[in-house]
Coordinates of C-alpha atoms in Angstrom, one line a residue:
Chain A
X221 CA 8.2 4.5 26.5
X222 CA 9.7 6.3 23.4
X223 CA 8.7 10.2 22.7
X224 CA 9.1 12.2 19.5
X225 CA 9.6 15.8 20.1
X226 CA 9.6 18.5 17.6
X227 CA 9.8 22.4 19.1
X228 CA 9.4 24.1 16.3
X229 CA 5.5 24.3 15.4
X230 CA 6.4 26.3 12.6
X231 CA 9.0 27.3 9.8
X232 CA 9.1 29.7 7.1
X233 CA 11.9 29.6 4.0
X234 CA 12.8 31.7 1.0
X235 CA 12.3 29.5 -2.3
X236 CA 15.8 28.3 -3.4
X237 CA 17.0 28.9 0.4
X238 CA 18.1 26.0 2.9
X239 CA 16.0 25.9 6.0
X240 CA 16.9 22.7 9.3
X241 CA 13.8 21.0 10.9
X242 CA 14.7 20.1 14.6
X243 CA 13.5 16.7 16.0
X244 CA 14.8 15.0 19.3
X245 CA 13.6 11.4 21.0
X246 CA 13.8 9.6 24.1
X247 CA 14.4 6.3 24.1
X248 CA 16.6 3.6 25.9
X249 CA 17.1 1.1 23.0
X250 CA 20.3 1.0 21.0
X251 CA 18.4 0.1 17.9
X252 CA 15.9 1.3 16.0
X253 CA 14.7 3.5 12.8
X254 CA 13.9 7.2 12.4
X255 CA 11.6 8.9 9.4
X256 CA 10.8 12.0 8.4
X257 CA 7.4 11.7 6.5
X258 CA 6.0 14.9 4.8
X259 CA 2.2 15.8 4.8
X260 CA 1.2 18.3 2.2
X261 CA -2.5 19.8 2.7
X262 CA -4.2 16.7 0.7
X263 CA -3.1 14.9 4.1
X264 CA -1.5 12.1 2.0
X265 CA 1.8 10.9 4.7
X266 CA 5.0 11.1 1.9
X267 CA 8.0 9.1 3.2
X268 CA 10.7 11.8 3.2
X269 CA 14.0 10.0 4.2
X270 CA 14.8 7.0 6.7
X271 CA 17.5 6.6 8.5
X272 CA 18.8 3.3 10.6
X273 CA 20.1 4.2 13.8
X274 CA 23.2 1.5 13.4
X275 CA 24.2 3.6 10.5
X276 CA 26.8 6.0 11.3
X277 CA 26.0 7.7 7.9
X278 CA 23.8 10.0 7.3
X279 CA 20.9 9.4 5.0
X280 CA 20.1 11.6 1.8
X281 CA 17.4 11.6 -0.7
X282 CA 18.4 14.3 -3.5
X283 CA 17.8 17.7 -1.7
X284 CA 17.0 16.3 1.8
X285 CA 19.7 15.2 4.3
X286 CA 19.7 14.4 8.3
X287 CA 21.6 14.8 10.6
X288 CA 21.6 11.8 13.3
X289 CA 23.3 12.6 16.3
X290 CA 22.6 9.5 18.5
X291 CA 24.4 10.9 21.5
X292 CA 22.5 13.8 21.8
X293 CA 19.0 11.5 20.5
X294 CA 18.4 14.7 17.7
X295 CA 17.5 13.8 14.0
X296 CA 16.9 16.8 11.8
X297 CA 16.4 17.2 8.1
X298 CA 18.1 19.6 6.2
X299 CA 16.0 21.1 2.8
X300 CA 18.6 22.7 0.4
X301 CA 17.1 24.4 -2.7
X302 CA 13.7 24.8 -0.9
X303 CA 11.1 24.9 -3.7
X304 CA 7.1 25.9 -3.7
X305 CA 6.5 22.2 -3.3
X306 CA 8.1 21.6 0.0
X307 CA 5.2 23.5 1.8
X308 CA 3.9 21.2 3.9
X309 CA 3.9 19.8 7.4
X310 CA 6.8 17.7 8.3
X311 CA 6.6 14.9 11.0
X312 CA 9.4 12.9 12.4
X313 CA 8.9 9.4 13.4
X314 CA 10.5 6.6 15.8
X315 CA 10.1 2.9 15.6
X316 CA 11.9 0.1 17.2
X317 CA 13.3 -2.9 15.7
X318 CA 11.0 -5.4 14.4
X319 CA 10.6 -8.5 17.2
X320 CA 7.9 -10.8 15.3
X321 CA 7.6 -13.6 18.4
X322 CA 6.9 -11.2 20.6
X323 CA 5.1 -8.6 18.1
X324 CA 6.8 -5.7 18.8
X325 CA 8.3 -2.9 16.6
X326 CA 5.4 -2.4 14.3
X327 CA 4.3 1.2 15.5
X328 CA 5.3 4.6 14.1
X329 CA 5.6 7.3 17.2
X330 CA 4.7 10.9 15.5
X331 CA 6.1 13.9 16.5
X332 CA 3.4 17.3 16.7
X333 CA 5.0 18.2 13.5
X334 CA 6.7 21.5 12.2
X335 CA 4.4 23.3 9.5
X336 CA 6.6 24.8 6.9
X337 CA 6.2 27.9 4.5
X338 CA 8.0 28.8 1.5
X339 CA 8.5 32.2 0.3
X340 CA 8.6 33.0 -3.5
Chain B
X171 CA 2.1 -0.3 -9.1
X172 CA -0.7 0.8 -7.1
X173 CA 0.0 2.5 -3.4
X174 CA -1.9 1.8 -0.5
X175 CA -5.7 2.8 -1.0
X176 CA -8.3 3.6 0.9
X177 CA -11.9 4.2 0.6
X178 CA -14.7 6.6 1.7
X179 CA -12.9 9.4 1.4
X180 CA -14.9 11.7 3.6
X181 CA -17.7 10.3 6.2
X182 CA -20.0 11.7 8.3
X183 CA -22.0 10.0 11.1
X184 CA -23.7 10.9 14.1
X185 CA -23.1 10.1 17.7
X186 CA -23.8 6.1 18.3
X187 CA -23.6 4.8 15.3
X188 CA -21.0 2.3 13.7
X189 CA -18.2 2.7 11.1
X190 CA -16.5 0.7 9.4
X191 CA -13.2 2.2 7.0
X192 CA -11.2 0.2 4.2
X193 CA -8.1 -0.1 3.4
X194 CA -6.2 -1.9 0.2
X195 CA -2.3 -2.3 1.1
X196 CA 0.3 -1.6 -1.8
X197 CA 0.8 -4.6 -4.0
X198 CA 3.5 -6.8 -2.4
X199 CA 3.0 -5.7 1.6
X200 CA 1.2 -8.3 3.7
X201 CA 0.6 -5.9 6.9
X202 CA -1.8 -3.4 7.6
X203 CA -1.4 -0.6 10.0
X204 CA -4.0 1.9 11.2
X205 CA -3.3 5.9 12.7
X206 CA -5.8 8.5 13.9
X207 CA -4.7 12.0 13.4
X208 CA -6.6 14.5 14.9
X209 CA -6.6 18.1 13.4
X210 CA -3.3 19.9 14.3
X211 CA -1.7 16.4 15.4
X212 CA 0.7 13.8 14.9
X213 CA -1.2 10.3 14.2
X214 CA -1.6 8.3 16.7
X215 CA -1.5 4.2 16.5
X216 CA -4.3 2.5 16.6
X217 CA -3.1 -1.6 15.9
X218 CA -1.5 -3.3 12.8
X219 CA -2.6 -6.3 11.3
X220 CA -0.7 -9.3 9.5
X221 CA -1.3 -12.7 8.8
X222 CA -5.1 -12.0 9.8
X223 CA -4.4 -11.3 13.4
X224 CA -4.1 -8.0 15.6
X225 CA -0.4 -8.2 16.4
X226 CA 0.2 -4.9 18.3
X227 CA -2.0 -2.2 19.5
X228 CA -2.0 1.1 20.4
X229 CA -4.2 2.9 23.5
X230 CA -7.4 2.7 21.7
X231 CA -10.3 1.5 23.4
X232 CA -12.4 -1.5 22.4
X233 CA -14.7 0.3 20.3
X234 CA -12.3 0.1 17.7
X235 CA -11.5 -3.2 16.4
X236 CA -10.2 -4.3 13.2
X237 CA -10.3 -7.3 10.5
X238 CA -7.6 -8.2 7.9
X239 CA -8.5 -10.5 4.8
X240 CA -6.6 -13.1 2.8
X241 CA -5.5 -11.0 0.2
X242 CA -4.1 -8.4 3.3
X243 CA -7.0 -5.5 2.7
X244 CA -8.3 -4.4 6.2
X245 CA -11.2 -3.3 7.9
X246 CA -11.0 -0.5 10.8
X247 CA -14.3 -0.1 12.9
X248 CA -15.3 1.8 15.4
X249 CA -18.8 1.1 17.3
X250 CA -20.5 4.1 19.0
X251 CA -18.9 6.8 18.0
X252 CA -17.7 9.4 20.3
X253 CA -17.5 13.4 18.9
X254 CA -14.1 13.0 19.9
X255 CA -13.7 10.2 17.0
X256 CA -13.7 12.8 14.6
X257 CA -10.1 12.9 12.9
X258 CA -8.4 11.6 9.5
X259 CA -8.0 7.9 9.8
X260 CA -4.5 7.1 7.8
X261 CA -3.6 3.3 6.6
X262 CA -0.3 2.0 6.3
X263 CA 1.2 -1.1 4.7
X264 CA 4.2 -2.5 4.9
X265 CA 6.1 -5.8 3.9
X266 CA 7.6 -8.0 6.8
X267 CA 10.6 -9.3 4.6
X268 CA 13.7 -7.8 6.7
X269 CA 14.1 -5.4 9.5
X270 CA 13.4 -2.2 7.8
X271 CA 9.9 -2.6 6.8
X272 CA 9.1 1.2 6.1
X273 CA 5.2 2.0 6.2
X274 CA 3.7 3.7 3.0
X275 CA 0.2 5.5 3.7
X276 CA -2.7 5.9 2.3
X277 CA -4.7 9.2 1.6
X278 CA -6.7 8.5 4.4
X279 CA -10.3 8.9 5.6
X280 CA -11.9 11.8 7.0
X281 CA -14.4 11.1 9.8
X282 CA -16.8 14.3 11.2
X283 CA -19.2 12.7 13.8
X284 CA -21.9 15.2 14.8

């Protein structure tokens, strides 16, 4: 079975600062997708950034970037020009490809999350 | 574009009694997926609905069952509730029209049982 891990329970940045949110996985598959969602204290899940893991690249949405190393199984996202806003708690997320006949792939695994501060 | 809805917002019920939670997907996705998150945790996956059919499922026990309707809205119940069912119940939709199909969630509902 597939396991999200995140060791940091919590991370505290100076606003405008860059801060790296650690996530590793277990898994024996050679395909499959990793997220980082964000959930601010209204508890709505925002999709962060996606990354496919046949994608030697490495995603970026404006100020967030990952870094996939599929060797080591670690995914992390990177926050450059941390702002007020980014305070939130930060979950990574594993799912395996989609298989419809046999209904498989359809579930997010969560990491515990890392809870994030920003300093003014 | 409307996102994924979901509707009450806040419930409380007592130990025994029956629940049932809503959820409208975002306009365009034809599968439904349902998450408990208990305070301080990651969700947890509870099953995922498309074409009207459980299709995968999480370990959840048979208290919790779930409906999805024609135009892809779902239904998440859970039958005598435990205190331990107390948690935010997150919906997710998604569109099964390639092999990303990224889930977008709702705001989710929050379930005290006393």
């Amino acid at each position: 079975a597939q396991t999200v891990t995140q060791s940091q329970p919590e991370m505290s940045v100076q606003e405008a600062e860059t801060v790296t949110l650690s996530c590793t996985y277990d898994t024996s598959e050679s395909d499959y997708y990793l997220f980082w969602y964000k959930q601010p204290p209204s508890r709505q899940m925002i999709l962060v950034i996606r990354q496919e893991a046949y994608k030697q690249q490495n995603a970026t949405e404006n100020r967030f970037s990952v870094n996939f190393q599929k060797a080591a199984k670690s995914f992390s996202l990177k926050i450059s020009d941390s702002q007020l806003g980014d305070a939130a708690m930060y979950f990574c997320a594993y799912r395996s490809p989609n298989n419809w006949i046999y209904n498989q792939g359809g579930k997010l695994i969560f990491g515990q999350g890392t809870e994030l501060s920003v300093k003014p | 574009d409307a996102g994924v809805t979901q509707s009450p917002t806040h419930l409380i019920k007592t130990r025994g009694q029956q629940v049932t939670l809503r959820c409208s997907p975002k306009s365009g996705h034809d599968t439904v997926s349902w998450y408990q998150q208990a305070l301080g945790q990651g969700p947890q996956f509870i099953f995922q609905y498309y074409e009207e059919e459980e299709r995968q499922r999480g370990n959840f026990p048979d208290r919790f069952s779930g409906h999805q309707f024609p135009n892809y809205s779902s239904e998440l119940n859970v039958n005598a509730l435990l205190l331990g069912d107390s948690a935010l119940y997150l919906c997710a939709s998604s569109s099964r029209d390639g092999r990303s199909e990224t889930q977008y969630f709702g705001p989710g509902t929050r379930l005290l049982v006393l």
